[in-house]
């Protein structure tokens, strides 16, 4: 039996939510680069280097929203690209598309890693998203996620998927591992890093088992 399940919702609810997101598509609140928080920046730098080393060729930012996120990530890799359903900047670095379609947009093993900040909880099909991320990246995924919970009054409240949280209070390595195992199989990926970078942001990384495909 699966330990976690997605909140039930209709396609119409999800479309309405996305339409609402589009109504304020200039919003860049999801970009850690906008927070100007040294703890967050240092936490991300530590996490990226510990998980993937200092030599990162390229990064794909999933759910980047704006150029601010890409400018921040440029300090960690030679090349950075982004994808978001809505973007507030017209730039060749960002592809405006559904994040679930990244495997059709980019080629297999194209990126060293996938980076995603405050975006996983917006996925209607997280197993499809994980599989797509795995296909187009060589190393794994590095995620910064909010502690979305049933009692969370934050920006994801009202989202038809906002209760897909992994834990009623906080994300943890074991819960993330169980969630990924339930969605994609026990051999799919291993959670290898987790760090609290401030009171409302957790980060963790996955290392794909490429032989499990």
XYZ file of C-alpha atoms in Angstrom:
213
model
C 0.000 0.000 0.000
C 1.268 3.431 -0.867
C 2.043 5.622 2.132
C 1.265 8.860 0.334
C -1.321 9.798 -2.216
C -2.098 12.915 -4.177
C -5.059 15.047 -3.276
C -8.036 14.257 -5.423
C -8.885 16.998 -7.861
C -10.524 17.478 -11.219
C -8.797 18.560 -14.399
C -10.953 21.678 -14.301
C -9.657 22.585 -10.832
C -6.081 22.243 -11.971
C -6.689 24.296 -15.124
C -8.330 27.005 -13.034
C -5.315 27.041 -10.755
C -2.906 27.388 -13.667
C -5.029 30.192 -15.091
C -4.749 31.941 -11.739
C -0.973 31.496 -11.821
C -0.926 33.033 -15.290
C -2.807 36.076 -14.046
C 0.229 37.082 -11.994
C 2.950 35.643 -14.190
C 5.298 38.533 -13.405
C 5.607 37.202 -9.852
C 9.114 36.011 -9.008
C 8.502 34.979 -5.400
C 9.611 31.391 -6.059
C 13.113 32.415 -7.004
C 15.572 32.041 -4.132
C 17.723 34.619 -5.881
C 15.121 37.225 -4.938
C 15.282 36.500 -1.230
C 18.800 37.934 -0.801
C 19.223 35.543 2.098
C 22.825 34.520 2.747
C 21.714 31.378 4.604
C 19.768 30.189 1.569
C 22.559 30.986 -0.857
C 25.206 29.313 1.309
C 22.939 26.304 1.895
C 22.369 25.826 -1.815
C 26.037 26.176 -2.614
C 26.924 23.594 0.030
C 24.214 21.227 -1.153
C 25.130 21.463 -4.805
C 28.832 20.952 -4.171
C 28.356 18.087 -1.726
C 25.933 16.288 -3.995
C 27.500 16.942 -7.387
C 30.966 18.412 -6.869
C 32.246 21.762 -8.066
C 32.451 20.935 -11.784
C 28.892 21.218 -13.101
C 28.705 21.637 -16.855
C 25.064 22.612 -17.188
C 21.849 22.886 -15.182
C 18.187 22.865 -16.164
C 16.010 24.883 -13.782
C 12.479 23.483 -13.734
C 9.900 26.024 -12.644
C 12.372 28.898 -12.793
C 9.722 31.578 -13.365
C 12.209 34.296 -14.284
C 15.741 35.160 -15.321
C 16.636 35.915 -11.692
C 16.796 32.216 -10.887
C 19.020 31.499 -13.882
C 21.365 34.362 -13.042
C 21.748 32.910 -9.552
C 22.495 29.406 -10.876
C 24.985 30.743 -13.394
C 27.496 30.855 -10.563
C 27.391 27.061 -10.271
C 27.560 25.923 -13.896
C 28.896 26.952 -17.279
C 25.439 26.840 -18.875
C 21.975 27.248 -17.379
C 18.584 26.806 -19.043
C 15.101 27.078 -17.601
C 11.559 25.964 -18.222
C 8.327 27.340 -16.780
C 4.700 27.345 -17.796
C 4.737 31.126 -17.401
C 7.775 33.364 -17.507
C 8.122 37.043 -16.723
C 11.204 37.455 -18.920
C 11.562 37.046 -22.673
C 14.897 35.263 -22.908
C 16.259 32.411 -25.037
C 17.395 30.732 -21.813
C 13.834 30.023 -20.694
C 11.435 27.727 -22.528
C 7.775 28.491 -21.817
C 6.275 25.008 -21.510
C 4.612 22.506 -19.216
C 7.334 21.047 -16.994
C 5.942 17.559 -17.574
C 6.992 17.800 -21.236
C 10.721 18.397 -20.653
C 11.622 14.919 -21.938
C 10.134 15.926 -25.297
C 11.891 19.299 -25.348
C 15.409 18.265 -24.335
C 17.506 15.261 -25.302
C 18.425 12.290 -23.149
C 21.282 12.908 -20.675
C 21.523 16.536 -21.821
C 22.046 18.086 -18.372
C 24.369 17.361 -15.481
C 21.586 18.001 -12.994
C 18.032 19.258 -12.700
C 17.381 22.082 -10.239
C 13.903 22.964 -9.021
C 12.849 25.492 -6.379
C 9.324 25.532 -4.917
C 7.933 23.778 -7.977
C 7.403 20.080 -7.260
C 4.215 20.753 -5.315
C 2.727 22.252 -8.479
C 3.053 19.011 -10.430
C -0.151 17.258 -11.466
C 1.835 14.104 -12.320
C 4.954 13.927 -10.133
C 5.868 10.404 -11.254
C 5.878 11.579 -14.875
C 7.940 14.604 -13.883
C 10.508 12.498 -12.008
C 10.830 10.132 -14.963
C 11.287 13.032 -17.368
C 13.930 14.605 -15.139
C 15.758 11.316 -14.898
C 15.755 10.827 -18.643
C 17.319 14.174 -19.542
C 19.877 14.451 -16.726
C 23.037 12.468 -16.105
C 23.552 12.876 -12.370
C 20.319 13.588 -10.564
C 18.014 16.278 -9.304
C 18.492 18.947 -6.663
C 15.274 20.297 -5.195
C 14.339 23.123 -2.842
C 10.866 22.440 -1.542
C 8.495 24.228 0.836
C 7.204 22.274 3.872
C 3.734 22.064 2.351
C 1.298 20.664 4.883
C -2.431 20.321 5.438
C -2.270 23.294 7.795
C 0.051 25.403 5.644
C -1.460 28.892 5.123
C 1.225 29.757 2.572
C 1.124 30.451 -1.167
C 0.221 26.895 -2.159
C -3.046 26.964 -0.232
C -5.914 26.627 -2.657
C -3.791 24.613 -5.071
C -5.748 21.416 -5.829
C -2.522 19.476 -5.202
C -1.278 21.358 -2.160
C -1.901 18.430 0.231
C 0.398 15.985 -1.534
C 2.887 16.721 1.247
C 5.264 13.990 2.302
C 4.843 14.695 6.004
C 2.246 16.659 7.991
C 4.854 19.150 9.164
C 8.138 18.869 7.297
C 9.881 17.091 4.460
C 12.460 14.534 5.636
C 14.909 12.279 3.809
C 13.057 9.050 4.737
C 9.716 10.510 3.679
C 11.076 11.801 0.385
C 12.665 8.390 -0.231
C 9.394 6.582 0.525
C 7.476 8.977 -1.692
C 9.836 8.482 -4.643
C 9.814 4.706 -4.092
C 6.029 4.637 -4.072
C 5.780 6.730 -7.223
C 8.569 5.290 -9.324
C 9.860 2.085 -7.705
C 12.495 1.336 -5.091
C 15.302 1.198 -7.661
C 14.459 4.519 -9.251
C 16.626 6.924 -7.255
C 18.238 7.396 -3.868
C 17.883 10.457 -1.686
C 21.450 11.326 -0.761
C 21.365 14.814 0.739
C 19.125 17.000 2.839
C 19.632 20.292 4.586
C 17.474 22.927 6.258
C 18.425 26.222 4.660
C 15.955 28.403 6.507
C 12.747 28.049 8.497
C 10.588 27.385 5.442
C 12.856 25.819 2.849
C 14.307 22.346 2.709
C 16.559 20.950 0.029
C 17.400 17.431 -0.983
C 18.933 15.710 -3.967
C 18.237 12.473 -5.800
C 20.781 10.263 -7.468
C 19.203 8.343 -10.322
C 19.752 4.627 -10.763
C 20.094 4.729 -14.526
C 20.202 0.921 -14.695
C 16.640 0.620 -13.390
C 15.065 1.726 -16.657
